[in-house]
Amino acid sequence: MNLVDSHCHLDDRQFDADRDEVIARARAAGVERMMAIGTGGGPPDLEAGLRLARRYSFIYATVGVHPHDAVKATPETFAAMETLAADAQVLAIGEIGLDYHYDFSPRDVQREVFVTQLRLAERAGKPIVIHTREAWDDTLSLLREHWPGGGIMHCFSGGPAEARQALDLGFYLSFGGVLTFPKAELLREAARLTPEDRLLVETDAPYLAPVPRRGKRNEPAFVVETVRRLAEVRGMAPEDIADVTTRNFERLMLNC
Ligand SMILES: [Zn+2]
Ligand SMILES: [Zn+2]
C-alpha cells in the first residue's frame, strides 16, 4: 500500500522518546507520506510542522493557529504566518476553525482568528485544514461568507447531512480512527456516501487511535486500521482506498 496520513501531530511530546522509530514504522506499514500539522503548542511558535518537514523529505507541513490557541494570536503571529505560508514545504493553512467543546479561547476570539486565517490562506493560495467541534453551524456560515471553497474537514465526525454540506462547499472529508468505533454508525454512513474523489484518511496521532488500539497512543502506522474499515464500509479493497486517498491528497495538496 502507498498511503498518506493527511493529519498527524508528530511534534507532540508523546513522541519525544521514539519519534524516529514511529516514523520508520509508518513507512514500513506503507504510510509513505505524512502531513505534520504545525499548530504545536500555539503562538509564537508556528514551526512545529516545518521543523519535521525540513528533516524528512516525505513529511509535509501546515502552519496555523488552532482554535484552542486563538487567544495567543497577535498581529505578529499573522505576519510570521504569512511569510511561512509561502514556504514550498507548507502545503496548507491549518488546523484552523472553531472548538466550542473545550472553549479554551473565547468564542468571539476563535471566530475572529479563524476568519483572519481564511483571508491569509486565500492570499497565499493554499488550501485549509478545518477543525470543528460542537461548532458546525458557525463553522459553515463563516466558510460560506469568507472562503471561496476547498480544503479538508479533518477528523470528519458528522453524519450524512453534515457530509453533504461540507461536500457542497468543495471539501474533502478526512476519516480517522473514530470510523472504527462501534457506535460510529452515522459516520460510517457519511463515509459510504462520500464520492471517491473526496476521501482522505488520517490518524490525528497521538490522539484518537483506531480499534484495536483505541485508548492508546496513536501513530501514523495505525492509519492502516482506518483504511481497512473504510474499505469494508464502501465495499472496496484496502489497496483501492489507499490509491484513491493518495491520489486525492496529491490533487488537493500537490496540484497533481
Ligand atoms: Zn483537530
Ligand atoms: Zn489535529
PDB file of C-alpha atoms and ligand atoms in Angstrom:
ATOM      1  CA  MET A   1       0.000   0.000   0.000  1.00  0.00           C
ATOM      2  CA  ASN A   2       1.045   3.562  -0.695  1.00  0.00           C
ATOM      3  CA  LEU A   3      -0.687   5.692   1.919  1.00  0.00           C
ATOM      4  CA  VAL A   4      -0.715   9.282   3.074  1.00  0.00           C
ATOM      5  CA  ASP A   5      -1.559  10.174   6.678  1.00  0.00           C
ATOM      6  CA  SER A   6      -3.102  13.542   5.912  1.00  0.00           C
ATOM      7  CA  HIS A   7      -3.085  14.757   9.526  1.00  0.00           C
ATOM      8  CA  CYS A   8      -0.737  13.935  12.396  1.00  0.00           C
ATOM      9  CA  HIS A   9       0.944  15.764  15.260  1.00  0.00           C
ATOM     10  CA  LEU A  10       4.411  14.253  15.062  1.00  0.00           C
ATOM     11  CA  ASP A  11       5.838  17.130  17.086  1.00  0.00           C
ATOM     12  CA  ASP A  12       3.832  16.031  20.133  1.00  0.00           C
ATOM     13  CA  ARG A  13       5.918  15.366  23.218  1.00  0.00           C
ATOM     14  CA  GLN A  14       4.419  11.868  23.416  1.00  0.00           C
ATOM     15  CA  PHE A  15       6.777  11.073  20.524  1.00  0.00           C
ATOM     16  CA  ASP A  16       9.899  12.592  22.065  1.00  0.00           C
ATOM     17  CA  ALA A  17      11.300   9.238  23.189  1.00  0.00           C
ATOM     18  CA  ASP A  18      10.842   7.352  19.903  1.00  0.00           C
ATOM     19  CA  ARG A  19       9.896   9.776  17.091  1.00  0.00           C
ATOM     20  CA  ASP A  20      12.303   8.257  14.543  1.00  0.00           C
ATOM     21  CA  GLU A  21      11.016   4.746  15.258  1.00  0.00           C
ATOM     22  CA  VAL A  22       7.405   5.921  14.929  1.00  0.00           C
ATOM     23  CA  ILE A  23       8.205   7.438  11.543  1.00  0.00           C
ATOM     24  CA  ALA A  24      10.083   4.305  10.445  1.00  0.00           C
ATOM     25  CA  ARG A  25       7.132   2.096  11.494  1.00  0.00           C
ATOM     26  CA  ALA A  26       4.802   4.278   9.441  1.00  0.00           C
ATOM     27  CA  ARG A  27       6.964   3.863   6.349  1.00  0.00           C
ATOM     28  CA  ALA A  28       7.226   0.105   6.933  1.00  0.00           C
ATOM     29  CA  ALA A  29       3.403  -0.054   7.110  1.00  0.00           C
ATOM     30  CA  GLY A  30       3.102   1.686   3.728  1.00  0.00           C
ATOM     31  CA  VAL A  31       2.482   5.212   5.004  1.00  0.00           C
ATOM     32  CA  GLU A  32       4.909   6.808   2.602  1.00  0.00           C
ATOM     33  CA  ARG A  33       3.997  10.423   3.333  1.00  0.00           C
ATOM     34  CA  MET A  34       2.672  12.331   6.323  1.00  0.00           C
ATOM     35  CA  MET A  35       1.309  15.801   6.842  1.00  0.00           C
ATOM     36  CA  ALA A  36       2.721  17.251  10.045  1.00  0.00           C
ATOM     37  CA  ILE A  37       0.218  19.702  11.460  1.00  0.00           C
ATOM     38  CA  GLY A  38       2.099  22.753  12.607  1.00  0.00           C
ATOM     39  CA  THR A  39      -0.103  24.184  15.329  1.00  0.00           C
ATOM     40  CA  GLY A  40       2.053  22.697  18.142  1.00  0.00           C
ATOM     41  CA  GLY A  41       1.761  24.499  21.446  1.00  0.00           C
ATOM     42  CA  GLY A  42       0.438  27.633  19.767  1.00  0.00           C
ATOM     43  CA  PRO A  43       1.910  31.065  19.019  1.00  0.00           C
ATOM     44  CA  PRO A  44       4.513  32.430  18.994  1.00  0.00           C
ATOM     45  CA  ASP A  45       5.825  29.091  17.672  1.00  0.00           C
ATOM     46  CA  LEU A  46       4.383  28.343  14.230  1.00  0.00           C
ATOM     47  CA  GLU A  47       7.035  25.910  13.008  1.00  0.00           C
ATOM     48  CA  ALA A  48       6.206  22.651  14.791  1.00  0.00           C
ATOM     49  CA  GLY A  49       5.369  21.006  11.463  1.00  0.00           C
ATOM     50  CA  LEU A  50       8.040  22.729   9.405  1.00  0.00           C
ATOM     51  CA  ARG A  51      10.839  21.543  11.671  1.00  0.00           C
ATOM     52  CA  LEU A  52       9.875  17.960  10.788  1.00  0.00           C
ATOM     53  CA  ALA A  53       9.340  18.727   7.088  1.00  0.00           C
ATOM     54  CA  ARG A  54      12.871  20.120   6.957  1.00  0.00           C
ATOM     55  CA  ARG A  55      14.266  16.887   8.407  1.00  0.00           C
ATOM     56  CA  TYR A  56      12.354  14.346   6.312  1.00  0.00           C
ATOM     57  CA  SER A  57      11.696  14.647   2.558  1.00  0.00           C
ATOM     58  CA  PHE A  58       8.421  12.662   2.843  1.00  0.00           C
ATOM     59  CA  ILE A  59       6.891  14.851   5.564  1.00  0.00           C
ATOM     60  CA  TYR A  60       4.918  17.964   4.635  1.00  0.00           C
ATOM     61  CA  ALA A  61       3.821  20.757   6.929  1.00  0.00           C
ATOM     62  CA  THR A  62       0.949  23.069   7.690  1.00  0.00           C
ATOM     63  CA  VAL A  63       1.048  26.349   9.579  1.00  0.00           C
ATOM     64  CA  GLY A  64      -1.835  27.721  11.563  1.00  0.00           C
ATOM     65  CA  VAL A  65      -3.313  28.713  14.886  1.00  0.00           C
ATOM     66  CA  HIS A  66      -5.560  26.039  16.410  1.00  0.00           C
ATOM     67  CA  PRO A  67      -8.849  27.382  17.799  1.00  0.00           C
ATOM     68  CA  HIS A  68      -7.646  26.317  21.273  1.00  0.00           C
ATOM     69  CA  ASP A  69      -4.790  28.824  20.949  1.00  0.00           C
ATOM     70  CA  ALA A  70      -6.730  31.640  19.292  1.00  0.00           C
ATOM     71  CA  VAL A  71      -6.292  33.843  22.347  1.00  0.00           C
ATOM     72  CA  LYS A  72      -2.474  33.697  21.918  1.00  0.00           C
ATOM     73  CA  ALA A  73      -2.523  35.091  18.360  1.00  0.00           C
ATOM     74  CA  THR A  74      -1.220  38.627  17.791  1.00  0.00           C
ATOM     75  CA  PRO A  75      -0.633  40.747  14.662  1.00  0.00           C
ATOM     76  CA  GLU A  76       2.978  39.468  14.743  1.00  0.00           C
ATOM     77  CA  THR A  77       1.652  35.889  14.604  1.00  0.00           C
ATOM     78  CA  PHE A  78      -0.199  36.553  11.367  1.00  0.00           C
ATOM     79  CA  ALA A  79       2.729  38.462   9.854  1.00  0.00           C
ATOM     80  CA  ALA A  80       5.025  35.497  10.595  1.00  0.00           C
ATOM     81  CA  MET A  81       2.435  33.072   9.276  1.00  0.00           C
ATOM     82  CA  GLU A  82       2.133  34.991   6.034  1.00  0.00           C
ATOM     83  CA  THR A  83       5.883  34.580   5.452  1.00  0.00           C
ATOM     84  CA  LEU A  84       5.855  30.871   6.363  1.00  0.00           C
ATOM     85  CA  ALA A  85       2.814  30.226   4.164  1.00  0.00           C
ATOM     86  CA  ALA A  86       4.980  30.981   1.131  1.00  0.00           C
ATOM     87  CA  ASP A  87       7.367  28.124   2.026  1.00  0.00           C
ATOM     88  CA  ALA A  88       7.191  25.290  -0.523  1.00  0.00           C
ATOM     89  CA  GLN A  89       7.050  22.708   2.283  1.00  0.00           C
ATOM     90  CA  VAL A  90       3.940  24.333   3.749  1.00  0.00           C
ATOM     91  CA  LEU A  91       1.056  22.765   1.869  1.00  0.00           C
ATOM     92  CA  ALA A  92      -1.885  24.201   3.777  1.00  0.00           C
ATOM     93  CA  ILE A  93      -3.102  26.537   6.500  1.00  0.00           C
ATOM     94  CA  GLY A  94      -4.359  24.573   9.473  1.00  0.00           C
ATOM     95  CA  GLU A  95      -5.671  23.269  11.549  1.00  0.00           C
ATOM     96  CA  ILE A  96      -7.974  26.240  11.904  1.00  0.00           C
ATOM     97  CA  GLY A  97     -11.616  26.505  12.892  1.00  0.00           C
ATOM     98  CA  LEU A  98     -13.793  26.518  15.986  1.00  0.00           C
ATOM     99  CA  ASP A  99     -13.912  24.344  19.093  1.00  0.00           C
ATOM    100  CA  TYR A 100     -16.888  25.041  21.346  1.00  0.00           C
ATOM    101  CA  HIS A 101     -16.411  21.788  23.260  1.00  0.00           C
ATOM    102  CA  TYR A 102     -13.367  22.896  25.239  1.00  0.00           C
ATOM    103  CA  ASP A 103     -13.763  26.669  24.815  1.00  0.00           C
ATOM    104  CA  PHE A 104     -10.059  27.146  25.601  1.00  0.00           C
ATOM    105  CA  SER A 105     -10.315  30.526  23.824  1.00  0.00           C
ATOM    106  CA  PRO A 106     -13.393  32.781  23.943  1.00  0.00           C
ATOM    107  CA  ARG A 107     -15.717  32.052  21.032  1.00  0.00           C
ATOM    108  CA  ASP A 108     -15.617  35.549  19.554  1.00  0.00           C
ATOM    109  CA  VAL A 109     -11.800  35.410  19.528  1.00  0.00           C
ATOM    110  CA  GLN A 110     -11.923  31.966  17.885  1.00  0.00           C
ATOM    111  CA  ARG A 111     -14.175  33.296  15.138  1.00  0.00           C
ATOM    112  CA  GLU A 112     -12.002  36.354  14.539  1.00  0.00           C
ATOM    113  CA  VAL A 113      -8.769  34.334  14.366  1.00  0.00           C
ATOM    114  CA  PHE A 114     -10.460  31.796  12.089  1.00  0.00           C
ATOM    115  CA  VAL A 115     -11.575  34.469   9.609  1.00  0.00           C
ATOM    116  CA  THR A 116      -8.162  36.169   9.669  1.00  0.00           C
ATOM    117  CA  GLN A 117      -6.570  32.850   8.708  1.00  0.00           C
ATOM    118  CA  LEU A 118      -9.131  32.205   5.963  1.00  0.00           C
ATOM    119  CA  ARG A 119      -8.133  35.522   4.392  1.00  0.00           C
ATOM    120  CA  LEU A 120      -4.459  34.694   4.813  1.00  0.00           C
ATOM    121  CA  ALA A 121      -4.927  31.291   3.155  1.00  0.00           C
ATOM    122  CA  GLU A 122      -6.743  32.866   0.251  1.00  0.00           C
ATOM    123  CA  ARG A 123      -3.933  35.395  -0.277  1.00  0.00           C
ATOM    124  CA  ALA A 124      -1.352  32.595  -0.053  1.00  0.00           C
ATOM    125  CA  GLY A 125      -3.324  30.416  -2.473  1.00  0.00           C
ATOM    126  CA  LYS A 126      -3.196  27.443  -0.081  1.00  0.00           C
ATOM    127  CA  PRO A 127      -5.959  25.032   0.949  1.00  0.00           C
ATOM    128  CA  ILE A 128      -7.172  24.895   4.545  1.00  0.00           C
ATOM    129  CA  VAL A 129      -7.466  22.153   7.157  1.00  0.00           C
ATOM    130  CA  ILE A 130     -10.562  22.612   9.298  1.00  0.00           C
ATOM    131  CA  HIS A 131     -11.000  21.587  12.925  1.00  0.00           C
ATOM    132  CA  THR A 132     -14.574  21.950  14.116  1.00  0.00           C
ATOM    133  CA  ARG A 133     -16.105  20.578  17.289  1.00  0.00           C
ATOM    134  CA  GLU A 134     -19.610  21.341  18.551  1.00  0.00           C
ATOM    135  CA  ALA A 135     -19.474  24.410  16.305  1.00  0.00           C
ATOM    136  CA  TRP A 136     -20.757  23.062  12.999  1.00  0.00           C
ATOM    137  CA  ASP A 137     -23.234  25.829  12.123  1.00  0.00           C
ATOM    138  CA  ASP A 138     -20.840  28.685  12.935  1.00  0.00           C
ATOM    139  CA  THR A 139     -18.004  26.971  11.067  1.00  0.00           C
ATOM    140  CA  LEU A 140     -20.121  26.550   7.959  1.00  0.00           C
ATOM    141  CA  SER A 141     -21.541  30.041   7.983  1.00  0.00           C
ATOM    142  CA  LEU A 142     -18.052  31.586   8.301  1.00  0.00           C
ATOM    143  CA  LEU A 143     -16.803  29.388   5.470  1.00  0.00           C
ATOM    144  CA  ARG A 144     -19.727  30.346   3.270  1.00  0.00           C
ATOM    145  CA  GLU A 145     -19.072  34.015   3.922  1.00  0.00           C
ATOM    146  CA  HIS A 146     -15.270  34.116   3.832  1.00  0.00           C
ATOM    147  CA  TRP A 147     -13.896  31.173   1.887  1.00  0.00           C
ATOM    148  CA  PRO A 148     -14.017  30.505  -1.864  1.00  0.00           C
ATOM    149  CA  GLY A 149     -14.055  26.737  -1.311  1.00  0.00           C
ATOM    150  CA  GLY A 150     -11.961  23.643  -0.895  1.00  0.00           C
ATOM    151  CA  GLY A 151      -9.807  22.059   1.736  1.00  0.00           C
ATOM    152  CA  ILE A 152     -10.016  19.285   4.299  1.00  0.00           C
ATOM    153  CA  MET A 153     -12.577  18.631   7.014  1.00  0.00           C
ATOM    154  CA  HIS A 154     -10.124  16.946   9.341  1.00  0.00           C
ATOM    155  CA  CYS A 155     -11.278  14.063  11.512  1.00  0.00           C
ATOM    156  CA  PHE A 156     -14.701  14.408   9.987  1.00  0.00           C
ATOM    157  CA  SER A 157     -17.173  13.114  12.553  1.00  0.00           C
ATOM    158  CA  GLY A 158     -20.592  14.229  11.332  1.00  0.00           C
ATOM    159  CA  GLY A 159     -23.368  12.213   9.768  1.00  0.00           C
ATOM    160  CA  PRO A 160     -24.755  12.164   6.210  1.00  0.00           C
ATOM    161  CA  ALA A 161     -26.349  15.640   6.473  1.00  0.00           C
ATOM    162  CA  GLU A 162     -23.110  17.306   7.588  1.00  0.00           C
ATOM    163  CA  ALA A 163     -21.150  15.355   4.979  1.00  0.00           C
ATOM    164  CA  ARG A 164     -23.392  16.674   2.212  1.00  0.00           C
ATOM    165  CA  GLN A 165     -22.997  20.251   3.456  1.00  0.00           C
ATOM    166  CA  ALA A 166     -19.206  20.008   3.563  1.00  0.00           C
ATOM    167  CA  LEU A 167     -19.061  18.302   0.160  1.00  0.00           C
ATOM    168  CA  ASP A 168     -21.252  21.042  -1.309  1.00  0.00           C
ATOM    169  CA  LEU A 169     -18.674  23.570  -0.122  1.00  0.00           C
ATOM    170  CA  GLY A 170     -15.986  21.667  -2.023  1.00  0.00           C
ATOM    171  CA  PHE A 171     -14.361  19.967   0.970  1.00  0.00           C
ATOM    172  CA  TYR A 172     -12.598  16.650   1.147  1.00  0.00           C
ATOM    173  CA  LEU A 173     -13.634  14.558   4.157  1.00  0.00           C
ATOM    174  CA  SER A 174     -10.774  13.056   6.098  1.00  0.00           C
ATOM    175  CA  PHE A 175     -11.681   9.974   8.127  1.00  0.00           C
ATOM    176  CA  GLY A 176      -9.725   8.940  11.206  1.00  0.00           C
ATOM    177  CA  GLY A 177      -9.849   6.367  13.973  1.00  0.00           C
ATOM    178  CA  VAL A 178     -13.376   7.294  15.033  1.00  0.00           C
ATOM    179  CA  LEU A 179     -14.595   5.474  11.906  1.00  0.00           C
ATOM    180  CA  THR A 180     -13.657   2.191  13.621  1.00  0.00           C
ATOM    181  CA  PHE A 181     -15.561   2.897  16.861  1.00  0.00           C
ATOM    182  CA  PRO A 182     -18.590   0.627  17.390  1.00  0.00           C
ATOM    183  CA  LYS A 183     -21.051   3.491  17.897  1.00  0.00           C
ATOM    184  CA  ALA A 184     -19.983   5.498  14.831  1.00  0.00           C
ATOM    185  CA  GLU A 185     -22.721   4.169  12.533  1.00  0.00           C
ATOM    186  CA  LEU A 186     -23.789   7.613  11.260  1.00  0.00           C
ATOM    187  CA  LEU A 187     -20.190   8.485  10.500  1.00  0.00           C
ATOM    188  CA  ARG A 188     -19.836   5.249   8.529  1.00  0.00           C
ATOM    189  CA  GLU A 189     -22.973   6.210   6.620  1.00  0.00           C
ATOM    190  CA  ALA A 190     -21.296   9.522   5.770  1.00  0.00           C
ATOM    191  CA  ALA A 191     -18.198   7.628   4.632  1.00  0.00           C
ATOM    192  CA  ARG A 192     -20.383   5.474   2.392  1.00  0.00           C
ATOM    193  CA  LEU A 193     -21.932   8.446   0.576  1.00  0.00           C
ATOM    194  CA  THR A 194     -18.726  10.453   0.113  1.00  0.00           C
ATOM    195  CA  PRO A 195     -17.649  10.470  -3.538  1.00  0.00           C
ATOM    196  CA  GLU A 196     -14.463   8.533  -4.142  1.00  0.00           C
ATOM    197  CA  ASP A 197     -12.619  11.667  -5.252  1.00  0.00           C
ATOM    198  CA  ARG A 198     -13.263  13.424  -1.905  1.00  0.00           C
ATOM    199  CA  LEU A 199     -11.984  10.772   0.512  1.00  0.00           C
ATOM    200  CA  LEU A 200      -8.926  11.160   2.709  1.00  0.00           C
ATOM    201  CA  VAL A 201      -7.579   9.255   5.712  1.00  0.00           C
ATOM    202  CA  GLU A 202      -5.649  10.434   8.732  1.00  0.00           C
ATOM    203  CA  THR A 203      -4.656   9.459  12.245  1.00  0.00           C
ATOM    204  CA  ASP A 204      -4.591  12.759  14.175  1.00  0.00           C
ATOM    205  CA  ALA A 205      -1.832  10.955  16.096  1.00  0.00           C
ATOM    206  CA  PRO A 206      -1.163  10.862  19.003  1.00  0.00           C
ATOM    207  CA  TYR A 207      -4.935  11.194  19.520  1.00  0.00           C
ATOM    208  CA  LEU A 208      -7.937   9.026  18.592  1.00  0.00           C
ATOM    209  CA  ALA A 209      -6.305   5.679  17.926  1.00  0.00           C
ATOM    210  CA  PRO A 210      -8.469   3.297  15.888  1.00  0.00           C
ATOM    211  CA  VAL A 211      -9.778  -0.032  17.154  1.00  0.00           C
ATOM    212  CA  PRO A 212      -7.983  -2.300  18.185  1.00  0.00           C
ATOM    213  CA  ARG A 213      -5.602   0.332  19.627  1.00  0.00           C
ATOM    214  CA  ARG A 214      -8.329   2.579  20.975  1.00  0.00           C
ATOM    215  CA  GLY A 215      -7.287   4.423  24.140  1.00  0.00           C
ATOM    216  CA  LYS A 216      -3.564   4.008  23.417  1.00  0.00           C
ATOM    217  CA  ARG A 217      -1.171   6.462  21.832  1.00  0.00           C
ATOM    218  CA  ASN A 218      -1.949   6.713  18.140  1.00  0.00           C
ATOM    219  CA  GLU A 219       0.744   6.791  15.446  1.00  0.00           C
ATOM    220  CA  PRO A 220       0.711   7.151  11.644  1.00  0.00           C
ATOM    221  CA  ALA A 221       1.213   3.401  11.023  1.00  0.00           C
ATOM    222  CA  PHE A 222      -2.228   2.781  12.547  1.00  0.00           C
ATOM    223  CA  VAL A 223      -3.959   4.596   9.677  1.00  0.00           C
ATOM    224  CA  VAL A 224      -3.995   1.141   8.079  1.00  0.00           C
ATOM    225  CA  GLU A 225      -6.762   0.100  10.513  1.00  0.00           C
ATOM    226  CA  THR A 226      -8.913   3.018   9.383  1.00  0.00           C
ATOM    227  CA  VAL A 227      -8.225   2.173   5.742  1.00  0.00           C
ATOM    228  CA  ARG A 228      -9.374  -1.421   6.358  1.00  0.00           C
ATOM    229  CA  ARG A 229     -12.598  -0.258   7.988  1.00  0.00           C
ATOM    230  CA  LEU A 230     -13.251   2.320   5.272  1.00  0.00           C
ATOM    231  CA  ALA A 231     -12.723  -0.391   2.657  1.00  0.00           C
ATOM    232  CA  GLU A 232     -15.277  -2.640   4.406  1.00  0.00           C
ATOM    233  CA  VAL A 233     -17.789   0.195   4.689  1.00  0.00           C
ATOM    234  CA  ARG A 234     -17.520   1.045   0.999  1.00  0.00           C
ATOM    235  CA  GLY A 235     -17.136  -2.485  -0.328  1.00  0.00           C
ATOM    236  CA  MET A 236     -13.725  -1.738  -1.774  1.00  0.00           C
ATOM    237  CA  ALA A 237     -10.307  -3.335  -1.414  1.00  0.00           C
ATOM    238  CA  PRO A 238      -7.965  -1.662   1.103  1.00  0.00           C
ATOM    239  CA  GLU A 239      -5.430  -1.204  -1.700  1.00  0.00           C
ATOM    240  CA  ASP A 240      -8.013   0.751  -3.692  1.00  0.00           C
ATOM    241  CA  ILE A 241      -8.769   3.004  -0.703  1.00  0.00           C
ATOM    242  CA  ALA A 242      -5.031   3.597  -0.422  1.00  0.00           C
ATOM    243  CA  ASP A 243      -4.763   4.514  -4.121  1.00  0.00           C
ATOM    244  CA  VAL A 244      -7.792   6.767  -4.097  1.00  0.00           C
ATOM    245  CA  THR A 245      -6.856   8.674  -0.924  1.00  0.00           C
ATOM    246  CA  THR A 246      -3.263   9.092  -2.066  1.00  0.00           C
ATOM    247  CA  ARG A 247      -4.374  10.475  -5.430  1.00  0.00           C
ATOM    248  CA  ASN A 248      -6.813  12.812  -3.701  1.00  0.00           C
ATOM    249  CA  PHE A 249      -4.100  14.136  -1.408  1.00  0.00           C
ATOM    250  CA  GLU A 250      -1.810  14.717  -4.376  1.00  0.00           C
ATOM    251  CA  ARG A 251      -4.508  16.542  -6.331  1.00  0.00           C
ATOM    252  CA  LEU A 252      -5.522  18.801  -3.451  1.00  0.00           C
ATOM    253  CA  MET A 253      -2.150  19.473  -1.838  1.00  0.00           C
ATOM    254  CA  LEU A 254       0.440  18.968  -4.559  1.00  0.00           C
ATOM    255  CA  ASN A 255      -1.594  20.119  -7.581  1.00  0.00           C
ATOM    256  CA  CYS A 256      -1.001  16.884  -9.449  1.00  0.00           C
TER     257      CYS A 256
HETATM  258 ZN    ZN B   1      -8.295  18.802  15.276  1.00  0.00          ZN
HETATM  259 ZN    ZN B   2      -5.109  17.630  14.767  1.00  0.00          ZN
END
